[in-house]
XYZ file of C-alpha atoms in Angstrom:
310
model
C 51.990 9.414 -87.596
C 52.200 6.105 -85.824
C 51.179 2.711 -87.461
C 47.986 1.557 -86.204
C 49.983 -1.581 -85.378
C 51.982 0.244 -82.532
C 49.469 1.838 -80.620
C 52.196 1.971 -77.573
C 55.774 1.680 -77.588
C 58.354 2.588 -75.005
C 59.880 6.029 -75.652
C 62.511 5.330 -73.282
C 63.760 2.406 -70.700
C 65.737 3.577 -67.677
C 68.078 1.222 -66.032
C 69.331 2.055 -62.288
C 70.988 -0.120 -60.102
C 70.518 -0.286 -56.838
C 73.090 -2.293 -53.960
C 69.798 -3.283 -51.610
C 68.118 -5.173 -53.997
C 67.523 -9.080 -54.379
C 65.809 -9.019 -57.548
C 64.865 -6.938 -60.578
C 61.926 -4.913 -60.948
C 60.070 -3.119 -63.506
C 57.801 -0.467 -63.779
C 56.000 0.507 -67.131
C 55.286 4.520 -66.365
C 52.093 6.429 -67.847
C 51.697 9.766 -67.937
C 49.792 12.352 -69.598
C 46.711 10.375 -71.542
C 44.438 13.238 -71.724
C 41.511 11.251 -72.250
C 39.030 13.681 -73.419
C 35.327 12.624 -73.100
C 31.569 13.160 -72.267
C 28.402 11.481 -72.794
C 25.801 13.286 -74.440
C 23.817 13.835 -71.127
C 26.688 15.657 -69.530
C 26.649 19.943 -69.433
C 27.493 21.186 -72.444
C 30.976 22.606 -71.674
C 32.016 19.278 -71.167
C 30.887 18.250 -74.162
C 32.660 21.678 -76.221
C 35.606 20.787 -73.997
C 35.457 17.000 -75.295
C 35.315 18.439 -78.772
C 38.278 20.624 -78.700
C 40.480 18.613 -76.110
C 39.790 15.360 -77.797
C 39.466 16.681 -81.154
C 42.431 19.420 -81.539
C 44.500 18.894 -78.563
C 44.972 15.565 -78.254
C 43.425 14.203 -81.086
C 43.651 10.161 -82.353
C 46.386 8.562 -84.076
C 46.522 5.506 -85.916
C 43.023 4.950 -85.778
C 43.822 5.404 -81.734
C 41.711 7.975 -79.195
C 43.567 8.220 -75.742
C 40.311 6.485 -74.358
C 40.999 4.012 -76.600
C 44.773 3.366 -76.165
C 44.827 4.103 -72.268
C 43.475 0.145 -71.776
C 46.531 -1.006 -73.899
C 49.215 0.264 -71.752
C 47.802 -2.665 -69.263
C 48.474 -5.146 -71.937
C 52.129 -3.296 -72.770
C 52.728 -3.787 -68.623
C 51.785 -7.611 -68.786
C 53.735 -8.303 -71.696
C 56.792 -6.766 -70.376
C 56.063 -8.825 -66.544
C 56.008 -5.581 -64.872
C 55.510 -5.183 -61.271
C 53.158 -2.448 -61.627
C 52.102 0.699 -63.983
C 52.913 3.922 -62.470
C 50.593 6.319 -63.585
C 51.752 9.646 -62.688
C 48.757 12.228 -63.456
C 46.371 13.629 -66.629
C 45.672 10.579 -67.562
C 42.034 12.343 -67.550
C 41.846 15.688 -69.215
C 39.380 17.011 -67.109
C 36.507 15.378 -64.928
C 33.568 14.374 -67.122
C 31.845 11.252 -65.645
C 32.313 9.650 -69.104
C 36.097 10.353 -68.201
C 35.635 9.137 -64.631
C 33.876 6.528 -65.167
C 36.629 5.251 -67.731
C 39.682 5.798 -65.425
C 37.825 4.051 -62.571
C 37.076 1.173 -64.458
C 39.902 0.868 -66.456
C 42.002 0.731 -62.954
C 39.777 -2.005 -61.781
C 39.931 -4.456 -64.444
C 43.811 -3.553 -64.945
C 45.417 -6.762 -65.125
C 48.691 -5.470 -63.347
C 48.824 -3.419 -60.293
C 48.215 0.178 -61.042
C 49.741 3.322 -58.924
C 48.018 6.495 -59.699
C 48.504 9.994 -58.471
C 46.656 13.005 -59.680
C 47.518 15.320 -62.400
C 47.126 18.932 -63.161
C 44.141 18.460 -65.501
C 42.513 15.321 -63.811
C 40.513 17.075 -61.576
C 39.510 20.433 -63.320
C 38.422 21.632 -66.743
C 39.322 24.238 -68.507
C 36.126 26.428 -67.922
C 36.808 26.349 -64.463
C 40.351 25.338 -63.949
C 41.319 24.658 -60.663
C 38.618 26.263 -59.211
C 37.603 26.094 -55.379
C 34.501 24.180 -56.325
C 36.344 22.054 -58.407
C 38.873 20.792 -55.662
C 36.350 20.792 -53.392
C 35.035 17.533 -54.959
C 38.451 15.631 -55.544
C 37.644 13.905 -52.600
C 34.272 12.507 -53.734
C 35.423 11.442 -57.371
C 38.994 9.917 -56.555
C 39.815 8.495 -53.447
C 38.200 5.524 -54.474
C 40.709 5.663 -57.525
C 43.481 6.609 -56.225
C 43.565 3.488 -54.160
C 42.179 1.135 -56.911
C 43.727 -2.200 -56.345
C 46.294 -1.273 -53.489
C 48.149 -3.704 -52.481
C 49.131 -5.047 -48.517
C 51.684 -2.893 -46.836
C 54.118 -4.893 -44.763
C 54.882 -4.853 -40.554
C 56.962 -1.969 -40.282
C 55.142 0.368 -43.464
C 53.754 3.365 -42.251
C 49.761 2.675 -42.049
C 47.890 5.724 -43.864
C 44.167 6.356 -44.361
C 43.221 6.087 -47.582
C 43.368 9.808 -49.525
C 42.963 11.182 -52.886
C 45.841 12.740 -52.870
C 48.372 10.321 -52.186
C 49.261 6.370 -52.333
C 51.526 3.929 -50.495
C 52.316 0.985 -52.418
C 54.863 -1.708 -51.036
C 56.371 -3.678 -53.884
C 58.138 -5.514 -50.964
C 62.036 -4.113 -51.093
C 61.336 -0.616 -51.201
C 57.996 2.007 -51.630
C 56.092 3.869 -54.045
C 54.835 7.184 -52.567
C 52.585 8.631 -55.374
C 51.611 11.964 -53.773
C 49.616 15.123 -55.410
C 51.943 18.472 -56.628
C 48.965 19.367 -59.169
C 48.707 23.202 -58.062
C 52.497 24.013 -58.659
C 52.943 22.473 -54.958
C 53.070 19.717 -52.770
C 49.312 19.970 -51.791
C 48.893 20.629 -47.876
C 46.822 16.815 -47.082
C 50.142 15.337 -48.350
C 52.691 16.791 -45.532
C 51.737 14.442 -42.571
C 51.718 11.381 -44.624
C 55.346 12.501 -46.108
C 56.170 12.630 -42.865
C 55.778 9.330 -42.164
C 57.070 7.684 -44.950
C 60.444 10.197 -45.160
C 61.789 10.149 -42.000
C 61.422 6.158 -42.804
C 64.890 3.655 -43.368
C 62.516 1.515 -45.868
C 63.871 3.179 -49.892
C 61.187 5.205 -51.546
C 60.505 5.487 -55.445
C 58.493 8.782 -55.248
C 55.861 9.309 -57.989
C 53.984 12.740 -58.912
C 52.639 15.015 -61.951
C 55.125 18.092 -61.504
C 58.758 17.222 -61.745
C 61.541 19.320 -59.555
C 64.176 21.516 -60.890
C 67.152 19.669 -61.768
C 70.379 20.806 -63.685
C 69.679 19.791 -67.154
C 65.906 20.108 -67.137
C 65.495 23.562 -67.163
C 66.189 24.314 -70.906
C 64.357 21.537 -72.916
C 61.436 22.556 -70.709
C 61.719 25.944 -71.482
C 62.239 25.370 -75.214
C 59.368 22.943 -75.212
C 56.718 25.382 -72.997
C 58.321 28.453 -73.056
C 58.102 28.366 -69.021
C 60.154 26.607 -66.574
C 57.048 23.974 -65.492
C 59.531 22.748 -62.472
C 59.216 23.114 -58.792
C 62.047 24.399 -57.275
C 64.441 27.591 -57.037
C 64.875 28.631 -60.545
C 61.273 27.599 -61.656
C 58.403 27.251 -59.519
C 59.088 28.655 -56.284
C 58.108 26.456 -53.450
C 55.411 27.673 -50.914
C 56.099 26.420 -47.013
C 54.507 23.150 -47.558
C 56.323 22.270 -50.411
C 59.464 23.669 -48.974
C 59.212 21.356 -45.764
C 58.724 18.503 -48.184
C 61.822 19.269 -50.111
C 63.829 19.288 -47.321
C 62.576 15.948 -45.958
C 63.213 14.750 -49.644
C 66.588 16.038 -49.881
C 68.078 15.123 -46.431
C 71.172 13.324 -45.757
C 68.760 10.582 -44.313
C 66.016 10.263 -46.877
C 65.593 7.033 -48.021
C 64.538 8.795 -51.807
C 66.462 6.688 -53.751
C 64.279 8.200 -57.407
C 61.296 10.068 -59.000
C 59.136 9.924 -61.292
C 57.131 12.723 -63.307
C 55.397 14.052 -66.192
C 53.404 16.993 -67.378
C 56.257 17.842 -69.841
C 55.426 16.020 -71.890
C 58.809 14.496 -72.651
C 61.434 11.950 -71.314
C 64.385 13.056 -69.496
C 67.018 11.401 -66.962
C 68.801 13.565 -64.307
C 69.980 13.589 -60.628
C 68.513 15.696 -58.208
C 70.766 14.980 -55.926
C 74.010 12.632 -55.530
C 70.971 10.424 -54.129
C 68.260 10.911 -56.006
C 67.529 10.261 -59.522
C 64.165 11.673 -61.131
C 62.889 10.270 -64.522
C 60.303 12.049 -66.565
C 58.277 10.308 -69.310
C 56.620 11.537 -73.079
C 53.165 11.889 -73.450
C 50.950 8.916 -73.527
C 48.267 10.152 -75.498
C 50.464 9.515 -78.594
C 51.021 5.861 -76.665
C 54.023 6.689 -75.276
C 55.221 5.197 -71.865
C 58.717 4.573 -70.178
C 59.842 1.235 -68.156
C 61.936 2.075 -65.219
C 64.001 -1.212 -64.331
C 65.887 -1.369 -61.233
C 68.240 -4.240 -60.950
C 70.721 -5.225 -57.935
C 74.392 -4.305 -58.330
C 76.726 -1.434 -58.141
C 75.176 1.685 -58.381
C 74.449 2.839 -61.843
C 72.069 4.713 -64.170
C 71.337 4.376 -68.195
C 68.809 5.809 -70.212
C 68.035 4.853 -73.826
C 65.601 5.609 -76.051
C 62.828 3.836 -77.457
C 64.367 3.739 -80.861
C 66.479 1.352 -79.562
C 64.064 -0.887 -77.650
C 64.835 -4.276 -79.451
């Protein structure tokens, strides 16, 4: 069990070097909170799903709920002068308005620049999961978050309309696109705005819930769920939209230089590509995070683990 004094610590820092760059960056990436709330005025299965989410599922450590510890993860990103807090999905276990209310707030008061794309459970609940009604009000309850304290875009960054289930960011060298692959796909409202910023020369750090099949992933996922929880051939096969995305990923002229993922609830460092290097992250509900750092140089990729964070 952890010590009540190390509510978060970095399970893993990846270090990739990159020949365009002027200066270092770094990212402090989230995934996988699973805060699990509801006020007493909410419908009972939210509250029953509170119980047993919050209670048996994810329940606190160190004197630490996930509502409790998601906050800190800000402070863990401004210690470490991070350039923002990629927050790749569940950081909500399902949508309560207790829940709602604490993601949207907590995003608004962040003290460093947050990037958020949707997760598997942050829009559902487990009564209903991923039921038509349910999506039918991500729209309503998280375009406003997802685009919590964007940032400018610069002359030349494709200009997109605000939508739950995507973000932009420009960090000034290269881009975030956080997009939404919560139903086992890239969902359909995100294939236009790919479009845009793929076909792009400007580098691109994608950012989602649902990582891609990759060489060496395959068997600790399968070990750990028992399924192959990847999106690709081999695991998840890719519907049309998803299929078209891959391929604008994947071309000789993408400008996808990384990814970054969760849902499996463990870190992990492998290419995708000769071009593409995708980074997965532990669970944060046990206050878990990873720091990405990109640095200029020759290119180059290291992973340690957080045992050995100094």
């Amino acid at each position: 069990m952890r010590s009540e004094y190390e509510p978060i610590r970095l399970s893993a820092t990846h270090r990739l070097c990159l020949p365009w760059l002027k200066r270092t960056y770094r990212i402090l990436h989230v995934t996988d909170v699973h805060v699990s709330t509801a006020y007493p005025d909410e419908p009972e299965f939210f509250r029953k799903e509170a119980e047993l989410r919050g209670g048996v599922y994810f329940p606190p450590e160190g004197g630490y709920s996930a509502a409790t510890r998601f906050p800190l993860f800000f402070r863990k990103a401004r210690e470490l002068d991070a350039d923002c807090v990629l927050l790749t999905g569940d950081i909500i276990d399902f949508a309560s308005r207790s829940n709602l209310d604490i993601l949207s707030e907590t995003l608004a008061d962040a003290p460093v620049r947050p990037v958020y794309c949707l997760g598997n459970h942050d829009w559902s609940s487990m009564y209903d999961y991923h039921a038509p009604g349910q999506r039918a009000l991500i729209a309503e309850r998280f375009t406003g978050i997802v685009n919590r304290n964007a940032g400018t875009t610069a002359a030349g960054t494709p200009a997109l309309p605000p939508s739950p289930h995507y973000r932009l960011e420009d960090l000034g060298e290269f881009l975030i696109f956080a997009f939404d692959n919560t139903e086992d796909r890239v969902a359909p409202e995100v294939t236009e705005a790919a479009e845009d910023v793929l076909t792009g020369t400007k580098p691109v750090l994608l950012a989602c819930h649902i990582p891609f099949i990759s060489p060496t992933l395959v068997e600790p996922t399968f070990d750990y769920w028992k399924h192959v929880l990847l999106i690709g051939e081999g695991g998840i096969a890719p519907d049309a939209a998803t299929r078209y995305f891959m391929e604008l990923m994947y071309a000789p002229s993408s400008p996808v230089f990384a990814v970054a993922a969760g849902h499996i609830h463990f870190d992990h460092e492998d290419k995708l590509s000769d071009n593409i290097i995708q980074f997965t992250t532990a669970e944060g509900h046990r206050g878990d995070c990873g720091l990405i750092e990109l640095s200029p140089g020759t290119p180059y990729n290291q992973v340690s683990s957080g045992k050995e964070q100094k």
